[in-house]
Structure formats: structure tokens, C-alpha cells
Amino acid sequence: MLTSTEKTVMHSYPGLVALVTARSGSTQNIMAAGWHSYISFDPPIYGVAVAEERFTHHLIKESGSFAINFVPAEFARYIDGAGKETGADGDKFERLGIGWKTGETVNAPILTDAYVAYECRVRDVNRYGDHDWIVGDMTRFHRDEDVFGSDRLPDFEKVNLPLYLGRSKYLVADHSTTTVEMPYKREK
């Protein structure tokens, strides 16, 4: 039975966790972000919530850019490590063994193991509670065409997606995932 409470209830999982990357000068970092979203298709705009005390936050503010990366389930250790370690202790890419290349339109790292990545130039930053909502114009798109079907959806015979449940636990969306057709009812 549904009950009412005054305590904050957070329920946004399971969901994809974005790996946010940024570089300012020779310093780069990667962080895991569960709170992120498309904002606009045309023009393409993406947003991510980053707390000011995160090491990546100042790199994004200084450089004016960032990248959003999504990795297959076999690289969920990147998500876990990026979320648990701090870039203040040195290069997380090196410590976690993460391969990357420099973005084409921004200086942010693009993960070579990502199946999708977006390069973003900061458009706006606003504080909401304990996080800044960082909004970026999407300036370049990267996609591993081999893992997508003709319908432009992930082919679960070729890629498994890690859906974060919380507390370092993941559900894997894979070939055993079924699609349920829901009857469409137009709202009036």
C-alpha cells in the first residue's frame, strides 16, 4: 500500500549512468552521473547535475565543455570506479585503465569503450539545491554503429547495457530483455 512521508524519496533507478568527462589544461577527470537528460532535439542540448564540490565541476567551468559517455555492461567497473574515486588524487583514467581520445569539437576525453558519446559546449549553469544543472550544446556525436539495429535501437545480441540500481548494483539489459507492446491510447 502506498503511504505518505515527509522524507525525501529518490526513485530514478534503474537507469543509465553517464560518465561525464572534462579537461582543463593538462588536468582531466571522469565522474559518474545518474542525473542527466536530453533537453532539446533541435538544437541538440543535454544537461547533467554536478555538485560544486566534485572535482569535475571546476574542470567543466574552466574549460566551458564536457562529454557524456555511455559504456556497455562489461565496463560497468568504469562507472563504479569513477563514482567512488576522486580526481583530486590524480588521473582516474590511468588508475582505472580507461582508454580515451580527445573530442573533435571540445577538449573533453571521449571514452574509446563507449557505445555512445556526446561532446558538449557549456550553454548555461544554474544552481538547484545542492547541485548545478550544467546545460551543454551538443556539438559532436559518437556512436558504435555495430551495436545498433536498423531501427536505431541497441541490438541486445551485440551490446548489454548496465542499468544502475543503486549501491554499486546493476541490472543488465541484454538479449533476454523482452519488449512489451503497450496499447496506445491518445489523451484528449
mmCIF file with all atom_site columns, N, CA, C and O in Angstrom, residues 70-106:
data_model
loop_
_atom_site.group_PDB
_atom_site.id
_atom_site.type_symbol
_atom_site.label_atom_id
_atom_site.label_alt_id
_atom_site.label_comp_id
_atom_site.label_asym_id
_atom_site.label_entity_id
_atom_site.label_seq_id
_atom_site.pdbx_PDB_ins_code
_atom_site.Cartn_x
_atom_site.Cartn_y
_atom_site.Cartn_z
_atom_site.occupancy
_atom_site.B_iso_or_equiv
_atom_site.pdbx_formal_charge
_atom_site.auth_seq_id
_atom_site.auth_comp_id
_atom_site.auth_asym_id
_atom_site.auth_atom_id
_atom_site.pdbx_PDB_model_num
ATOM 1   N N  . PHE A 1 70  ? 28.513 6.762  -22.591 1.00 0.00 ? 70  PHE A N  1
ATOM 2   C CA . PHE A 1 70  ? 27.775 5.593  -22.121 1.00 0.00 ? 70  PHE A CA 1
ATOM 3   C C  . PHE A 1 70  ? 28.555 4.349  -22.516 1.00 0.00 ? 70  PHE A C  1
ATOM 4   O O  . PHE A 1 70  ? 28.925 4.197  -23.689 1.00 0.00 ? 70  PHE A O  1
ATOM 5   N N  . VAL A 1 71  ? 28.810 3.482  -21.542 1.00 0.00 ? 71  VAL A N  1
ATOM 6   C CA . VAL A 1 71  ? 29.598 2.274  -21.799 1.00 0.00 ? 71  VAL A CA 1
ATOM 7   C C  . VAL A 1 71  ? 28.742 1.021  -21.648 1.00 0.00 ? 71  VAL A C  1
ATOM 8   O O  . VAL A 1 71  ? 27.773 1.014  -20.896 1.00 0.00 ? 71  VAL A O  1
ATOM 9   N N  . PRO A 1 72  ? 29.112 -0.065 -22.356 1.00 0.00 ? 72  PRO A N  1
ATOM 10  C CA . PRO A 1 72  ? 28.410 -1.344 -22.200 1.00 0.00 ? 72  PRO A CA 1
ATOM 11  C C  . PRO A 1 72  ? 28.632 -1.927 -20.800 1.00 0.00 ? 72  PRO A C  1
ATOM 12  O O  . PRO A 1 72  ? 29.541 -1.520 -20.068 1.00 0.00 ? 72  PRO A O  1
ATOM 13  N N  . ALA A 1 73  ? 27.818 -2.923 -20.462 1.00 0.00 ? 73  ALA A N  1
ATOM 14  C CA . ALA A 1 73  ? 27.857 -3.545 -19.134 1.00 0.00 ? 73  ALA A CA 1
ATOM 15  C C  . ALA A 1 73  ? 29.228 -4.098 -18.771 1.00 0.00 ? 73  ALA A C  1
ATOM 16  O O  . ALA A 1 73  ? 29.614 -4.063 -17.602 1.00 0.00 ? 73  ALA A O  1
ATOM 17  N N  . GLU A 1 74  ? 29.993 -4.582 -19.747 1.00 0.00 ? 74  GLU A N  1
ATOM 18  C CA . GLU A 1 74  ? 31.302 -5.149 -19.398 1.00 0.00 ? 74  GLU A CA 1
ATOM 19  C C  . GLU A 1 74  ? 32.271 -4.089 -18.872 1.00 0.00 ? 74  GLU A C  1
ATOM 20  O O  . GLU A 1 74  ? 33.311 -4.421 -18.308 1.00 0.00 ? 74  GLU A O  1
ATOM 21  N N  . PHE A 1 75  ? 31.906 -2.819 -19.006 1.00 0.00 ? 75  PHE A N  1
ATOM 22  C CA . PHE A 1 75  ? 32.734 -1.738 -18.480 1.00 0.00 ? 75  PHE A CA 1
ATOM 23  C C  . PHE A 1 75  ? 32.057 -1.008 -17.322 1.00 0.00 ? 75  PHE A C  1
ATOM 24  O O  . PHE A 1 75  ? 32.398 0.137  -17.009 1.00 0.00 ? 75  PHE A O  1
ATOM 25  N N  . ALA A 1 76  ? 31.104 -1.658 -16.671 1.00 0.00 ? 76  ALA A N  1
ATOM 26  C CA . ALA A 1 76  ? 30.431 -1.055 -15.514 1.00 0.00 ? 76  ALA A CA 1
ATOM 27  C C  . ALA A 1 76  ? 31.437 -0.719 -14.411 1.00 0.00 ? 76  ALA A C  1
ATOM 28  O O  . ALA A 1 76  ? 31.198 0.167  -13.607 1.00 0.00 ? 76  ALA A O  1
ATOM 29  N N  . ARG A 1 77  ? 32.589 -1.377 -14.409 1.00 0.00 ? 77  ARG A N  1
ATOM 30  C CA . ARG A 1 77  ? 33.634 -1.050 -13.414 1.00 0.00 ? 77  ARG A CA 1
ATOM 31  C C  . ARG A 1 77  ? 34.116 0.398  -13.598 1.00 0.00 ? 77  ARG A C  1
ATOM 32  O O  . ARG A 1 77  ? 34.547 1.023  -12.634 1.00 0.00 ? 77  ARG A O  1
ATOM 33  N N  . TYR A 1 78  ? 34.029 0.941  -14.801 1.00 0.00 ? 78  TYR A N  1
ATOM 34  C CA . TYR A 1 78  ? 34.368 2.354  -15.011 1.00 0.00 ? 78  TYR A CA 1
ATOM 35  C C  . TYR A 1 78  ? 33.394 3.243  -14.251 1.00 0.00 ? 78  TYR A C  1
ATOM 36  O O  . TYR A 1 78  ? 33.783 4.224  -13.624 1.00 0.00 ? 78  TYR A O  1
ATOM 37  N N  . ILE A 1 79  ? 32.114 2.890  -14.332 1.00 0.00 ? 79  ILE A N  1
ATOM 38  C CA . ILE A 1 79  ? 31.079 3.669  -13.643 1.00 0.00 ? 79  ILE A CA 1
ATOM 39  C C  . ILE A 1 79  ? 31.323 3.615  -12.143 1.00 0.00 ? 79  ILE A C  1
ATOM 40  O O  . ILE A 1 79  ? 31.321 4.637  -11.462 1.00 0.00 ? 79  ILE A O  1
ATOM 41  N N  . ASP A 1 80  ? 31.548 2.405  -11.641 1.00 0.00 ? 80  ASP A N  1
ATOM 42  C CA . ASP A 1 80  ? 31.758 2.223  -10.213 1.00 0.00 ? 80  ASP A CA 1
ATOM 43  C C  . ASP A 1 80  ? 33.007 2.975  -9.737  1.00 0.00 ? 80  ASP A C  1
ATOM 44  O O  . ASP A 1 80  ? 32.953 3.711  -8.758  1.00 0.00 ? 80  ASP A O  1
ATOM 45  N N  . GLY A 1 81  ? 34.115 2.819  -10.446 1.00 0.00 ? 81  GLY A N  1
ATOM 46  C CA . GLY A 1 81  ? 35.360 3.490  -10.062 1.00 0.00 ? 81  GLY A CA 1
ATOM 47  C C  . GLY A 1 81  ? 35.270 4.998  -10.184 1.00 0.00 ? 81  GLY A C  1
ATOM 48  O O  . GLY A 1 81  ? 35.748 5.732  -9.318  1.00 0.00 ? 81  GLY A O  1
ATOM 49  N N  . ALA A 1 82  ? 34.633 5.469  -11.257 1.00 0.00 ? 82  ALA A N  1
ATOM 50  C CA . ALA A 1 82  ? 34.509 6.915  -11.465 1.00 0.00 ? 82  ALA A CA 1
ATOM 51  C C  . ALA A 1 82  ? 33.634 7.544  -10.393 1.00 0.00 ? 82  ALA A C  1
ATOM 52  O O  . ALA A 1 82  ? 33.822 8.707  -10.035 1.00 0.00 ? 82  ALA A O  1
ATOM 53  N N  . GLY A 1 83  ? 32.700 6.766  -9.850  1.00 0.00 ? 83  GLY A N  1
ATOM 54  C CA . GLY A 1 83  ? 31.818 7.277  -8.822  1.00 0.00 ? 83  GLY A CA 1
ATOM 55  C C  . GLY A 1 83  ? 32.397 7.211  -7.420  1.00 0.00 ? 83  GLY A C  1
ATOM 56  O O  . GLY A 1 83  ? 31.982 7.952  -6.536  1.00 0.00 ? 83  GLY A O  1
ATOM 57  N N  . LYS A 1 84  ? 33.362 6.338  -7.217  1.00 0.00 ? 84  LYS A N  1
ATOM 58  C CA . LYS A 1 84  ? 33.906 6.139  -5.868  1.00 0.00 ? 84  LYS A CA 1
ATOM 59  C C  . LYS A 1 84  ? 35.236 6.848  -5.618  1.00 0.00 ? 84  LYS A C  1
ATOM 60  O O  . LYS A 1 84  ? 35.581 7.112  -4.476  1.00 0.00 ? 84  LYS A O  1
ATOM 61  N N  . GLU A 1 85  ? 35.999 7.094  -6.673  1.00 0.00 ? 85  GLU A N  1
ATOM 62  C CA . GLU A 1 85  ? 37.313 7.726  -6.516  1.00 0.00 ? 85  GLU A CA 1
ATOM 63  C C  . GLU A 1 85  ? 37.227 9.206  -6.877  1.00 0.00 ? 85  GLU A C  1
ATOM 64  O O  . GLU A 1 85  ? 36.333 9.622  -7.593  1.00 0.00 ? 85  GLU A O  1
ATOM 65  N N  . THR A 1 86  ? 38.196 9.975  -6.404  1.00 0.00 ? 86  THR A N  1
ATOM 66  C CA . THR A 1 86  ? 38.235 11.399 -6.729  1.00 0.00 ? 86  THR A CA 1
ATOM 67  C C  . THR A 1 86  ? 39.395 11.706 -7.662  1.00 0.00 ? 86  THR A C  1
ATOM 68  O O  . THR A 1 86  ? 40.474 11.113 -7.544  1.00 0.00 ? 86  THR A O  1
ATOM 69  N N  . GLY A 1 87  ? 39.167 12.631 -8.562  1.00 0.00 ? 87  GLY A N  1
ATOM 70  C CA . GLY A 1 87  ? 40.222 13.090 -9.455  1.00 0.00 ? 87  GLY A CA 1
ATOM 71  C C  . GLY A 1 87  ? 41.258 13.933 -8.737  1.00 0.00 ? 87  GLY A C  1
ATOM 72  O O  . GLY A 1 87  ? 42.346 14.170 -9.256  1.00 0.00 ? 87  GLY A O  1
ATOM 73  N N  . ALA A 1 88  ? 40.951 14.382 -7.533  1.00 0.00 ? 88  ALA A N  1
ATOM 74  C CA . ALA A 1 88  ? 41.911 15.165 -6.751  1.00 0.00 ? 88  ALA A CA 1
ATOM 75  C C  . ALA A 1 88  ? 43.131 14.319 -6.376  1.00 0.00 ? 88  ALA A C  1
ATOM 76  O O  . ALA A 1 88  ? 44.192 14.863 -6.074  1.00 0.00 ? 88  ALA A O  1
ATOM 77  N N  . ASP A 1 89  ? 42.992 12.986 -6.431  1.00 0.00 ? 89  ASP A N  1
ATOM 78  C CA . ASP A 1 89  ? 44.099 12.085 -6.109  1.00 0.00 ? 89  ASP A CA 1
ATOM 79  C C  . ASP A 1 89  ? 44.926 11.704 -7.334  1.00 0.00 ? 89  ASP A C  1
ATOM 80  O O  . ASP A 1 89  ? 45.762 10.812 -7.258  1.00 0.00 ? 89  ASP A O  1
ATOM 81  N N  . GLY A 1 90  ? 44.688 12.331 -8.464  1.00 0.00 ? 90  GLY A N  1
ATOM 82  C CA . GLY A 1 90  ? 45.432 12.018 -9.685  1.00 0.00 ? 90  GLY A CA 1
ATOM 83  C C  . GLY A 1 90  ? 44.493 11.549 -10.788 1.00 0.00 ? 90  GLY A C  1
ATOM 84  O O  . GLY A 1 90  ? 43.277 11.518 -10.635 1.00 0.00 ? 90  GLY A O  1
ATOM 85  N N  . ASP A 1 91  ? 45.076 11.165 -11.901 1.00 0.00 ? 91  ASP A N  1
ATOM 86  C CA . ASP A 1 91  ? 44.350 10.818 -13.120 1.00 0.00 ? 91  ASP A CA 1
ATOM 87  C C  . ASP A 1 91  ? 43.562 9.514  -12.949 1.00 0.00 ? 91  ASP A C  1
ATOM 88  O O  . ASP A 1 91  ? 44.133 8.431  -12.881 1.00 0.00 ? 91  ASP A O  1
ATOM 89  N N  . LYS A 1 92  ? 42.241 9.622  -12.901 1.00 0.00 ? 92  LYS A N  1
ATOM 90  C CA . LYS A 1 92  ? 41.383 8.441  -12.768 1.00 0.00 ? 92  LYS A CA 1
ATOM 91  C C  . LYS A 1 92  ? 41.427 7.569  -14.019 1.00 0.00 ? 92  LYS A C  1
ATOM 92  O O  . LYS A 1 92  ? 41.279 6.356  -13.928 1.00 0.00 ? 92  LYS A O  1
ATOM 93  N N  . PHE A 1 93  ? 41.634 8.167  -15.180 1.00 0.00 ? 93  PHE A N  1
ATOM 94  C CA . PHE A 1 93  ? 41.709 7.376  -16.410 1.00 0.00 ? 93  PHE A CA 1
ATOM 95  C C  . PHE A 1 93  ? 42.849 6.365  -16.291 1.00 0.00 ? 93  PHE A C  1
ATOM 96  O O  . PHE A 1 93  ? 42.692 5.200  -16.618 1.00 0.00 ? 93  PHE A O  1
ATOM 97  N N  . GLU A 1 94  ? 43.990 6.839  -15.819 1.00 0.00 ? 94  GLU A N  1
ATOM 98  C CA . GLU A 1 94  ? 45.151 5.974  -15.656 1.00 0.00 ? 94  GLU A CA 1
ATOM 99  C C  . GLU A 1 94  ? 44.893 4.922  -14.569 1.00 0.00 ? 94  GLU A C  1
ATOM 100 O O  . GLU A 1 94  ? 45.154 3.740  -14.781 1.00 0.00 ? 94  GLU A O  1
ATOM 101 N N  . ARG A 1 95  ? 44.380 5.353  -13.428 1.00 0.00 ? 95  ARG A N  1
ATOM 102 C CA . ARG A 1 95  ? 44.147 4.426  -12.306 1.00 0.00 ? 95  ARG A CA 1
ATOM 103 C C  . ARG A 1 95  ? 43.125 3.345  -12.654 1.00 0.00 ? 95  ARG A C  1
ATOM 104 O O  . ARG A 1 95  ? 43.246 2.206  -12.217 1.00 0.00 ? 95  ARG A O  1
ATOM 105 N N  . LEU A 1 96  ? 42.110 3.702  -13.435 1.00 0.00 ? 96  LEU A N  1
ATOM 106 C CA . LEU A 1 96  ? 41.051 2.756  -13.765 1.00 0.00 ? 96  LEU A CA 1
ATOM 107 C C  . LEU A 1 96  ? 41.288 2.031  -15.093 1.00 0.00 ? 96  LEU A C  1
ATOM 108 O O  . LEU A 1 96  ? 40.501 1.169  -15.473 1.00 0.00 ? 96  LEU A O  1
ATOM 109 N N  . GLY A 1 97  ? 42.359 2.383  -15.806 1.00 0.00 ? 97  GLY A N  1
ATOM 110 C CA . GLY A 1 97  ? 42.667 1.741  -17.080 1.00 0.00 ? 97  GLY A CA 1
ATOM 111 C C  . GLY A 1 97  ? 41.665 2.054  -18.169 1.00 0.00 ? 97  GLY A C  1
ATOM 112 O O  . GLY A 1 97  ? 41.321 1.190  -18.978 1.00 0.00 ? 97  GLY A O  1
ATOM 113 N N  . ILE A 1 98  ? 41.223 3.311  -18.230 1.00 0.00 ? 98  ILE A N  1
ATOM 114 C CA . ILE A 1 98  ? 40.205 3.727  -19.195 1.00 0.00 ? 98  ILE A CA 1
ATOM 115 C C  . ILE A 1 98  ? 40.876 4.359  -20.421 1.00 0.00 ? 98  ILE A C  1
ATOM 116 O O  . ILE A 1 98  ? 41.607 5.335  -20.310 1.00 0.00 ? 98  ILE A O  1
ATOM 117 N N  . GLY A 1 99  ? 40.599 3.795  -21.593 1.00 0.00 ? 99  GLY A N  1
ATOM 118 C CA . GLY A 1 99  ? 41.113 4.355  -22.837 1.00 0.00 ? 99  GLY A CA 1
ATOM 119 C C  . GLY A 1 99  ? 40.248 5.515  -23.307 1.00 0.00 ? 99  GLY A C  1
ATOM 120 O O  . GLY A 1 99  ? 39.035 5.509  -23.116 1.00 0.00 ? 99  GLY A O  1
ATOM 121 N N  . TRP A 1 100 ? 40.887 6.496  -23.937 1.00 0.00 ? 100 TRP A N  1
ATOM 122 C CA . TRP A 1 100 ? 40.152 7.673  -24.384 1.00 0.00 ? 100 TRP A CA 1
ATOM 123 C C  . TRP A 1 100 ? 40.877 8.338  -25.545 1.00 0.00 ? 100 TRP A C  1
ATOM 124 O O  . TRP A 1 100 ? 42.041 8.054  -25.825 1.00 0.00 ? 100 TRP A O  1
ATOM 125 N N  . LYS A 1 101 ? 40.149 9.211  -26.217 1.00 0.00 ? 101 LYS A N  1
ATOM 126 C CA . LYS A 1 101 ? 40.707 10.083 -27.254 1.00 0.00 ? 101 LYS A CA 1
ATOM 127 C C  . LYS A 1 101 ? 40.143 11.469 -26.996 1.00 0.00 ? 101 LYS A C  1
ATOM 128 O O  . LYS A 1 101 ? 39.115 11.628 -26.330 1.00 0.00 ? 101 LYS A O  1
ATOM 129 N N  . THR A 1 102 ? 40.803 12.475 -27.518 1.00 0.00 ? 102 THR A N  1
ATOM 130 C CA . THR A 1 102 ? 40.323 13.847 -27.354 1.00 0.00 ? 102 THR A CA 1
ATOM 131 C C  . THR A 1 102 ? 39.136 14.087 -28.279 1.00 0.00 ? 102 THR A C  1
ATOM 132 O O  . THR A 1 102 ? 39.136 13.630 -29.428 1.00 0.00 ? 102 THR A O  1
ATOM 133 N N  . GLY A 1 103 ? 38.146 14.806 -27.774 1.00 0.00 ? 103 GLY A N  1
ATOM 134 C CA . GLY A 1 103 ? 36.993 15.159 -28.585 1.00 0.00 ? 103 GLY A CA 1
ATOM 135 C C  . GLY A 1 103 ? 37.394 15.943 -29.820 1.00 0.00 ? 103 GLY A C  1
ATOM 136 O O  . GLY A 1 103 ? 38.472 16.544 -29.874 1.00 0.00 ? 103 GLY A O  1
ATOM 137 N N  . GLU A 1 104 ? 36.526 15.962 -30.797 1.00 0.00 ? 104 GLU A N  1
ATOM 138 C CA . GLU A 1 104 ? 36.803 16.653 -32.059 1.00 0.00 ? 104 GLU A CA 1
ATOM 139 C C  . GLU A 1 104 ? 36.438 18.126 -32.009 1.00 0.00 ? 104 GLU A C  1
ATOM 140 O O  . GLU A 1 104 ? 37.052 18.940 -32.700 1.00 0.00 ? 104 GLU A O  1
ATOM 141 N N  . THR A 1 105 ? 35.424 18.495 -31.211 1.00 0.00 ? 105 THR A N  1
ATOM 142 C CA . THR A 1 105 ? 34.980 19.885 -31.142 1.00 0.00 ? 105 THR A CA 1
ATOM 143 C C  . THR A 1 105 ? 35.230 20.509 -29.774 1.00 0.00 ? 105 THR A C  1
ATOM 144 O O  . THR A 1 105 ? 35.113 21.715 -29.623 1.00 0.00 ? 105 THR A O  1
ATOM 145 N N  . VAL A 1 106 ? 35.495 19.667 -28.769 1.00 0.00 ? 106 VAL A N  1
ATOM 146 C CA . VAL A 1 106 ? 35.809 20.132 -27.418 1.00 0.00 ? 106 VAL A CA 1
ATOM 147 C C  . VAL A 1 106 ? 37.025 19.364 -26.927 1.00 0.00 ? 106 VAL A C  1
ATOM 148 O O  . VAL A 1 106 ? 37.391 18.330 -27.484 1.00 0.00 ? 106 VAL A O  1
#
